[in-house]
Short mmCIF file of C-alpha atoms and ligand atoms in Angstrom, two decimals:
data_model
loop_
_atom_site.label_atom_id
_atom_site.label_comp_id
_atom_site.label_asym_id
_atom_site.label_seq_id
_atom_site.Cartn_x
_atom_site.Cartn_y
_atom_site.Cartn_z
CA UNK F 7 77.97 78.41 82.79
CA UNK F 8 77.70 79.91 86.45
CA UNK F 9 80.95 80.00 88.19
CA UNK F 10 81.27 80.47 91.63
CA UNK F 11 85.25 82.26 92.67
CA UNK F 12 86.48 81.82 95.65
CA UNK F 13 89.96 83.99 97.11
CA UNK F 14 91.79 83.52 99.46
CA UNK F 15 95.73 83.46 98.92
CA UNK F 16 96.40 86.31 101.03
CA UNK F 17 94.73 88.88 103.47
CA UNK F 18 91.23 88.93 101.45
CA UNK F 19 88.42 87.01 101.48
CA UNK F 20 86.70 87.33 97.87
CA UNK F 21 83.25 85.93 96.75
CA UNK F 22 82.03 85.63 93.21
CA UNK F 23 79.21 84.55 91.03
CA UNK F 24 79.81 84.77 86.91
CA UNK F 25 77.95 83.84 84.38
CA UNK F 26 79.41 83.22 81.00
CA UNK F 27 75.85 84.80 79.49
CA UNK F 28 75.07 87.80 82.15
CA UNK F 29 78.40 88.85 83.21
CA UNK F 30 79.05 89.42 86.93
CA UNK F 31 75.93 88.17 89.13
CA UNK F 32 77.23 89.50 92.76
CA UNK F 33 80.63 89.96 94.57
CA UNK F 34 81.71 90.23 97.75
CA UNK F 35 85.19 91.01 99.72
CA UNK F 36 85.88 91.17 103.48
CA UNK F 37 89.45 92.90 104.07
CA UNK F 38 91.62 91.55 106.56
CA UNK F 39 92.89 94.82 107.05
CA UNK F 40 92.03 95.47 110.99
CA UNK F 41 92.85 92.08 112.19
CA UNK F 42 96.76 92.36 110.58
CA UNK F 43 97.10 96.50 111.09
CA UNK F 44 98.23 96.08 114.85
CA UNK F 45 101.11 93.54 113.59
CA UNK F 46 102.32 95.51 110.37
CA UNK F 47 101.89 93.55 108.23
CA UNK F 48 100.13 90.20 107.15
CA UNK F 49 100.30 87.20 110.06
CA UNK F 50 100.12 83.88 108.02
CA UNK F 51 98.37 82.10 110.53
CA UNK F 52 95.54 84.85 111.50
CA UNK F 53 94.79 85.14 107.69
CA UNK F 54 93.73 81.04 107.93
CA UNK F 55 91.74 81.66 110.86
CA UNK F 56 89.66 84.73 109.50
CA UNK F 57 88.87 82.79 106.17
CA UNK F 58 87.73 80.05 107.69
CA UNK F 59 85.53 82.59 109.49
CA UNK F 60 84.57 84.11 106.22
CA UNK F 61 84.26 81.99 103.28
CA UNK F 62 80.88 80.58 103.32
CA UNK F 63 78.63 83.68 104.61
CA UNK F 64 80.47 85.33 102.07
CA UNK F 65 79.06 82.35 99.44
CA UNK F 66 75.38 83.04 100.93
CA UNK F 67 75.91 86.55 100.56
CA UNK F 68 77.01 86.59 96.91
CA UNK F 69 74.23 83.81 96.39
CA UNK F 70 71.25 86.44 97.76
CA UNK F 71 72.55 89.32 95.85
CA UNK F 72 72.57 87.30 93.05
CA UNK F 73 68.87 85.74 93.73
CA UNK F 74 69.99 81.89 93.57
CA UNK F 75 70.25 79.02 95.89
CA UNK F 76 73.86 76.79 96.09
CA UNK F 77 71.76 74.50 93.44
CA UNK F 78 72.12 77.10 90.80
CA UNK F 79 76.35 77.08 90.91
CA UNK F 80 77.23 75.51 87.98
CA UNK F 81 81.10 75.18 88.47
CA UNK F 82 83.63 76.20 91.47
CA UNK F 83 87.45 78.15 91.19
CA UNK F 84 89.40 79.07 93.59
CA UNK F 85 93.17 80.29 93.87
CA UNK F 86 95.37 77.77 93.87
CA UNK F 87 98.05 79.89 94.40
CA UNK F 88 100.79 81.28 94.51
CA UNK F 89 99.97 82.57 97.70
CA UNK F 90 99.79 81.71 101.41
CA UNK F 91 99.37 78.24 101.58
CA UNK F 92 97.32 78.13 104.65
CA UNK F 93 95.25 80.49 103.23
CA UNK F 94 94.81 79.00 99.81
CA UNK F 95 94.03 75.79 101.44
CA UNK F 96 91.15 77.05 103.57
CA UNK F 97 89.77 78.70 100.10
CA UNK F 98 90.42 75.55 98.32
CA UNK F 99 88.81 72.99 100.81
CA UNK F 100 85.40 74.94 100.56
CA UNK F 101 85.53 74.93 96.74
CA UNK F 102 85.81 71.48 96.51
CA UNK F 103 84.02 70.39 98.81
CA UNK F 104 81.19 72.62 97.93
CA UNK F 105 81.57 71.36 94.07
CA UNK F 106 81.62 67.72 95.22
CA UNK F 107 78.38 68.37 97.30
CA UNK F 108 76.89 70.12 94.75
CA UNK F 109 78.41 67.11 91.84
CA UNK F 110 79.60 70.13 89.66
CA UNK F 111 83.38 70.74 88.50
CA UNK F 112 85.67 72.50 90.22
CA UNK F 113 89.29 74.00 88.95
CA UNK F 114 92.06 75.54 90.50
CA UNK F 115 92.91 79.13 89.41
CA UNK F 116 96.52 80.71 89.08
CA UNK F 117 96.46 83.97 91.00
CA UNK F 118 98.27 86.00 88.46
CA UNK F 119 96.14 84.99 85.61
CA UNK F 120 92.75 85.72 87.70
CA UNK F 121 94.70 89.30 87.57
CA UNK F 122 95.28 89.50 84.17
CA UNK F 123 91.91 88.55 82.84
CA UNK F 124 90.32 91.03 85.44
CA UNK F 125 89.70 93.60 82.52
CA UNK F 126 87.75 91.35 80.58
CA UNK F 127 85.27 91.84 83.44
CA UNK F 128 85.08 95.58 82.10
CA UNK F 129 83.39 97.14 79.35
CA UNK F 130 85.55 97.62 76.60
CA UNK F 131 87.48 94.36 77.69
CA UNK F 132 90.54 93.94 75.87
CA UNK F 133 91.15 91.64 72.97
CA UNK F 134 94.05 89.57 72.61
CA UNK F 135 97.29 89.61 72.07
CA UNK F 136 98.20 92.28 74.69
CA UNK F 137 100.76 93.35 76.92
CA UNK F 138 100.36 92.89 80.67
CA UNK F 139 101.96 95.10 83.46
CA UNK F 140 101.05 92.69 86.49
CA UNK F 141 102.21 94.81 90.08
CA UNK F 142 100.83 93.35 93.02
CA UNK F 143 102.23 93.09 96.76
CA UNK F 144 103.98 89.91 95.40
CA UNK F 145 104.61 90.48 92.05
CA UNK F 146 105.86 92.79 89.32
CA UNK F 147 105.57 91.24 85.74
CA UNK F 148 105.52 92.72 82.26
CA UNK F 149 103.84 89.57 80.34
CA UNK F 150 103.12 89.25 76.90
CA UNK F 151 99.68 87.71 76.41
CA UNK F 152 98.71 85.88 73.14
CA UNK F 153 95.82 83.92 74.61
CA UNK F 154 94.35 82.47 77.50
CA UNK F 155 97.30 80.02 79.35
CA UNK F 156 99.58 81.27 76.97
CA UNK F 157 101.71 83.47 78.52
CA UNK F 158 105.39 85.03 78.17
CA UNK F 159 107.61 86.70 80.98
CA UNK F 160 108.97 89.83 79.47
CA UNK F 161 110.18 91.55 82.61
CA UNK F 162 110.01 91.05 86.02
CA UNK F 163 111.49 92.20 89.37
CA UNK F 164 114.60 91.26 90.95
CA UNK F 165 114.04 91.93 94.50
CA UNK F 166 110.89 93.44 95.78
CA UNK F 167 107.60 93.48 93.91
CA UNK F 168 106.13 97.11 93.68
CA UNK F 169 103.35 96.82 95.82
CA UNK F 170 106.03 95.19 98.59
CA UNK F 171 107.90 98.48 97.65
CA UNK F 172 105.24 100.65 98.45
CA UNK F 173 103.91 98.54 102.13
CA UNK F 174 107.67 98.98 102.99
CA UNK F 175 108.66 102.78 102.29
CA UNK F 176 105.27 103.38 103.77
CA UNK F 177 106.26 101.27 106.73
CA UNK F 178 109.75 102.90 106.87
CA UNK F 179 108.09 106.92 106.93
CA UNK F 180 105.37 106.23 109.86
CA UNK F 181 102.54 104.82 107.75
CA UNK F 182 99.75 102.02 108.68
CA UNK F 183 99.83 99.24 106.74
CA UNK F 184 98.81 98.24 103.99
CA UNK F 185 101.07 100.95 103.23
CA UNK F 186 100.23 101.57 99.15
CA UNK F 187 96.66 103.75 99.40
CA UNK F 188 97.89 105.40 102.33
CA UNK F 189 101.17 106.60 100.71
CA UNK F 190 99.19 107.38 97.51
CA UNK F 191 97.38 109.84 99.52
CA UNK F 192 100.41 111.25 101.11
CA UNK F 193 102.01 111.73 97.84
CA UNK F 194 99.24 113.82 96.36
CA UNK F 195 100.43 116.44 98.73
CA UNK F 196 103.81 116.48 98.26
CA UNK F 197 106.18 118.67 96.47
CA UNK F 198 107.05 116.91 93.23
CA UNK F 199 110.19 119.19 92.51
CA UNK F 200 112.09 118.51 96.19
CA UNK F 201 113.68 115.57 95.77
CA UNK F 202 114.42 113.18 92.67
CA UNK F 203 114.59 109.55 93.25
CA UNK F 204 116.54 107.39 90.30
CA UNK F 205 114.55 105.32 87.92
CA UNK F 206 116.05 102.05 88.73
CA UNK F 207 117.43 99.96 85.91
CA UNK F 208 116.44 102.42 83.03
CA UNK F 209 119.68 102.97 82.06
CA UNK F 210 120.35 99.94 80.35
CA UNK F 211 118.64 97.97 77.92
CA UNK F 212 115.49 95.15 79.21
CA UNK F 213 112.76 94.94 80.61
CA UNK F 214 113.83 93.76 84.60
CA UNK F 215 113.19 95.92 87.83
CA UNK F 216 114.66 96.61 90.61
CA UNK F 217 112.78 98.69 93.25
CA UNK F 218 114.69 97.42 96.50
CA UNK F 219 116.95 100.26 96.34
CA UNK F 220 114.09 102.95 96.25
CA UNK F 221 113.35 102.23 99.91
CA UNK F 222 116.62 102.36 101.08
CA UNK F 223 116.70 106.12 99.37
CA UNK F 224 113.64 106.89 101.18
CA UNK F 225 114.46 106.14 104.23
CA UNK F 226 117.98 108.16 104.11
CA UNK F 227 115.89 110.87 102.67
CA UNK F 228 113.59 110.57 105.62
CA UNK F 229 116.95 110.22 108.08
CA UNK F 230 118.09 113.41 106.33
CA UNK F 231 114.91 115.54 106.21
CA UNK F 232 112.63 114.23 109.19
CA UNK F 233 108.83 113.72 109.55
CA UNK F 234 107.86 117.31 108.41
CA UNK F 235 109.13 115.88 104.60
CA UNK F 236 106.88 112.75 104.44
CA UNK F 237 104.69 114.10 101.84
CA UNK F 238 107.29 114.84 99.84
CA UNK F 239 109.11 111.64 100.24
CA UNK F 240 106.12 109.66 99.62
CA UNK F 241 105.82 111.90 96.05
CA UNK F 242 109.42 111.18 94.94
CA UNK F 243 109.25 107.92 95.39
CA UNK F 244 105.77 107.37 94.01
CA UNK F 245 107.25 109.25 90.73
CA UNK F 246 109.84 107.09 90.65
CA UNK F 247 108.13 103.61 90.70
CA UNK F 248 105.61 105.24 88.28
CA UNK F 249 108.25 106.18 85.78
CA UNK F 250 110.12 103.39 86.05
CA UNK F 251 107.12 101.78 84.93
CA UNK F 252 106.18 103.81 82.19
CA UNK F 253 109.57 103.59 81.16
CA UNK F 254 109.64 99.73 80.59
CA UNK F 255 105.78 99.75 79.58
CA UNK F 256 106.66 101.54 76.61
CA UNK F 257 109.95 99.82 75.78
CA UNK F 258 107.73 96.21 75.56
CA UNK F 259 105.15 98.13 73.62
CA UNK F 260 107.42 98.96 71.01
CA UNK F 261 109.67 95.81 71.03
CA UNK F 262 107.03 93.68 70.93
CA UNK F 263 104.37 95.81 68.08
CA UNK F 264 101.42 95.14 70.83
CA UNK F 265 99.02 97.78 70.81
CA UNK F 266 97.11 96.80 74.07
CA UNK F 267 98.38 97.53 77.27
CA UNK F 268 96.61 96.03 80.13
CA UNK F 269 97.28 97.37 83.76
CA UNK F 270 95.78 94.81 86.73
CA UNK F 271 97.21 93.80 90.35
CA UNK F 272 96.83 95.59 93.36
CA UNK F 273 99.34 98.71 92.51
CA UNK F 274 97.23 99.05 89.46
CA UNK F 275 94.77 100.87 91.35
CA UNK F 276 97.35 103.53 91.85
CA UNK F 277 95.65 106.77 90.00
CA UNK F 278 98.82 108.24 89.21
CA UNK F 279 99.93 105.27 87.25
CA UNK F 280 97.08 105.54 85.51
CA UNK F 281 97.66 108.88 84.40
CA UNK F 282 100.79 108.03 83.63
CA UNK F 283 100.14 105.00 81.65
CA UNK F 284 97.47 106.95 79.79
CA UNK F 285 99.34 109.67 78.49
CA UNK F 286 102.01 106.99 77.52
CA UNK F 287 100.09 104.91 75.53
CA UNK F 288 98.27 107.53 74.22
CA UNK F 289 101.41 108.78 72.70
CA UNK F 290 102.20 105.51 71.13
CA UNK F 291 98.92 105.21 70.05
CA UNK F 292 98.37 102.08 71.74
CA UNK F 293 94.74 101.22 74.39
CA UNK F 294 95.27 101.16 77.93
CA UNK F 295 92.94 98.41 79.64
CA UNK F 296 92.53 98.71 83.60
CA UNK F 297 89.78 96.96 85.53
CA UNK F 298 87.67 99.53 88.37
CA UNK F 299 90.11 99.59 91.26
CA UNK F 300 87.67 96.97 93.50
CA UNK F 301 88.61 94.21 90.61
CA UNK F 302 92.42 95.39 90.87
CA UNK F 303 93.34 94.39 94.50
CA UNK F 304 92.53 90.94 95.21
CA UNK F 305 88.57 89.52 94.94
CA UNK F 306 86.71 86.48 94.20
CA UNK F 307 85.43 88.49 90.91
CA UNK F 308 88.54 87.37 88.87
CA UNK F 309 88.90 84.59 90.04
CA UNK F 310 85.35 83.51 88.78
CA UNK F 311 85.97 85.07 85.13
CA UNK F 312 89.41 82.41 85.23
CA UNK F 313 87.88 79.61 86.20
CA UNK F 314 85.07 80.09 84.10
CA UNK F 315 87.30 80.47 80.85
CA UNK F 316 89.60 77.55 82.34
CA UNK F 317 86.18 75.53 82.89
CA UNK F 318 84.23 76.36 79.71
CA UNK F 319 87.44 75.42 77.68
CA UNK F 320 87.27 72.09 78.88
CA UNK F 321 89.24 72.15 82.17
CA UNK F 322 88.76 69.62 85.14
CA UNK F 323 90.32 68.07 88.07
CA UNK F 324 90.07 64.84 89.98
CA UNK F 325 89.02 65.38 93.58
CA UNK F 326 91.83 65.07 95.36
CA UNK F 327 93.66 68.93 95.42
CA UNK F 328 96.84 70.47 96.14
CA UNK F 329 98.04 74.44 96.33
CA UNK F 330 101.14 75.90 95.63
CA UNK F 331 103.00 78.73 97.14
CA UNK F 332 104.92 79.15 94.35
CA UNK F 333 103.67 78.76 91.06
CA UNK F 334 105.78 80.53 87.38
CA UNK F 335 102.87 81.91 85.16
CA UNK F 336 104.82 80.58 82.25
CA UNK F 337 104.20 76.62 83.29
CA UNK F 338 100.62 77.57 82.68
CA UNK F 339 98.84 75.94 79.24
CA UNK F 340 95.53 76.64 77.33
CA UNK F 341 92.85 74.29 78.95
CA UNK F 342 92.68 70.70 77.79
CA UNK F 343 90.26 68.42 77.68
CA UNK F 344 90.58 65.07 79.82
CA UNK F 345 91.65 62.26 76.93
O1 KG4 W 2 96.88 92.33 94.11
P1 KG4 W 2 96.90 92.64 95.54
O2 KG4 W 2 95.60 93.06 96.20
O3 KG4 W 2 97.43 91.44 96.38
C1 KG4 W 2 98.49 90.65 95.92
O4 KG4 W 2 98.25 89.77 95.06
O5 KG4 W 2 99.62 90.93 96.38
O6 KG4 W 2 97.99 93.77 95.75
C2 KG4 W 2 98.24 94.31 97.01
C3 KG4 W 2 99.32 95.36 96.89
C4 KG4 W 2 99.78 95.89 98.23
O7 KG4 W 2 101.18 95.91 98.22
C5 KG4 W 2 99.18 97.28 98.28
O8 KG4 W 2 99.92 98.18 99.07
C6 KG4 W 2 99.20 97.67 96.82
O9 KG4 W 2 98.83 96.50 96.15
N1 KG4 W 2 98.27 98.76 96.53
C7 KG4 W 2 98.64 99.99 96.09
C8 KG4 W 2 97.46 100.75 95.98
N2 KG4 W 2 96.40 99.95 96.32
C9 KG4 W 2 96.91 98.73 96.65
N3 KG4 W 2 99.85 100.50 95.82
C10 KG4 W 2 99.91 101.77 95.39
N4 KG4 W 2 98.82 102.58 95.27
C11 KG4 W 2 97.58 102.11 95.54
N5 KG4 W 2 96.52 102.90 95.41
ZN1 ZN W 3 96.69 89.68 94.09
#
């Protein structure tokens, strides 16, 4: 089956073409980025606008790379959320109206588990059961996976997610948004040894996070210090969040037996978590999954592979649609069948 993904629950507009048979057919993204910089941060309102702007010359675009014409789309997801709702409803007016023109099914895609199954788009994908770290701007979630829909909430954060973590100490030391590649970069030349940031929560048993508290360090570190110790800021906390991490990666590995460990969301194109996730699982002898870092910040890509397993497993929808800002991965089921 051909899926077409559509994304569109934040400040990206992804485009994607799978086929159940050939993999990946074409994929494209247009980044928000410049039209929210000036601001700081995402405006709601501007994201609608520019998607409605975007969506459908991003469809002919994927469509020419991929050699077909709209007749050729077989099936239609889109994000459903959770997510922006303006934006999800610009992404999921398009998909269903394009699936009603085109008389093919259409299904509504959770955000989180269009992350999650991002790997499979790789090659080695990852088998299940496996354990998920999910860190994106809106989320940080250690899930246990046994199948597709069938998910369990190990861990997640109290307060911010770690990619909000990042945008915001970036924010706080003088950096553009989106604050997490930029302070990535910073951190790569900073002094690792100058300052030591706690590893929240690791002191006591579980698997929840707290990273709130990690800004508010860095920005009395930057009171304290000034500009001149931004790089080495931006590396202490970076270590932290990356330890933390590691920390409760490794505790769920070995509670739980799993010997997968899948990394996906935005943050999860973070190099140094990576490394550090790596030489973790290594140790425990367990695989580390990670998709390329183009499939681990939001595109229409994943969202394409979900539908298409939600849509080949039987999944449909009536035509009327609704989104959802907020949505708990764990109300999600295995795709059924209509009676
Ligand atoms: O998954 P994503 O694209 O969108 C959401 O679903 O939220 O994640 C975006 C988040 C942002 O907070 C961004 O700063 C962060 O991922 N991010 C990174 C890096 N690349 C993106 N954080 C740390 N290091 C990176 N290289
Ligand atoms: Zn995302």
């Amino acid at each position: 089956m051909r899926v077409l993904g559509i994304e569109s629950s934040c400040d990206e507009t992804g485009v994607a073409l799978y086929d159940g048979e050939q993999g990946l057919l074409g994929h494209a993204i247009y980044s928000q980025i410049e039209t929210h910089a000036r601001y700081g941060g995402v405006v709601p309102e501007l994201a609608s606008r520019d998607h409605v702007r975007k969506l459908l010359p991003l469809v002919d675009e994927v469509l020419a790379q991929a050699s077909l014409a709209k007749a050729d789309i077989e099936g239609v997801a889109y994000t459903r959320g959770p997510g922006l709702v303006g934006a999800l409803m610009v992404g999921a007016s398009v998909a269903r109206s394009l699936a009603w023109g085109l008389d093919v099914p259409a299904v509504g895609v959770h955000h989180m588990e269009a992350h999650l199954l991002a790997p499979m788009l790789e090659d080695p994908a990852p088998e299940f059961p496996f354990l998920a770290l999910l860190v994106s701007g809106g989320h940080t979630l250690l899930v246990q996976v046994a199948g597709l829909g069938r998910y369990r909430v190990l861990g997640e954060s109290l307060d911010d997610a770690v990619g909000e973590a990042f945008d915001k100490t970036a924010k706080l030391i003088g950096l553009p948004y989106p604050g997490g590649p930029a302070l990535e970069a910073l951190a790569r030349e900073g002094d690792p040894g100058r300052f030591r940031f706690p590893r929240p929560m690791t002191d006591r048993p579980g698997l929840a996070f707290s990273f709130s508290g990690l800004k508010t360090f860095a920005l009395n570190t930057f009171h304290e210090h000034g500009a001149a110790a931004r790089a080495d800021i931006a590396r202490a906390f970076q270590d932290a969040v990356v330890e933390t991490l590691a920390i409760k990666c490794r505790r769920a590995l070995e509670q739980t037996g799993m010997k997968r460990l899948v990394i996906a969301g935005g943050v999860g194109a973070n190099q140094a978590l990576r490394e550090r996730l790596a030489a973790m699982s290594e140790e425990l002898g367990a695989e580390l999954y990670y998709p390329r870092p183009a499939l681990c910040t939001d595109n229409g890509a994943m969202v394409a592979y979900a539908g298409h397993c939600r849509l080949v497993g039987g999944a449909s929808e009536p035509l009327r649609f609704d989104v959802t800002a907020r949505w708990p991965l764990e109300d999600l089921r295995p795709p059924q069948p209509l009676p």
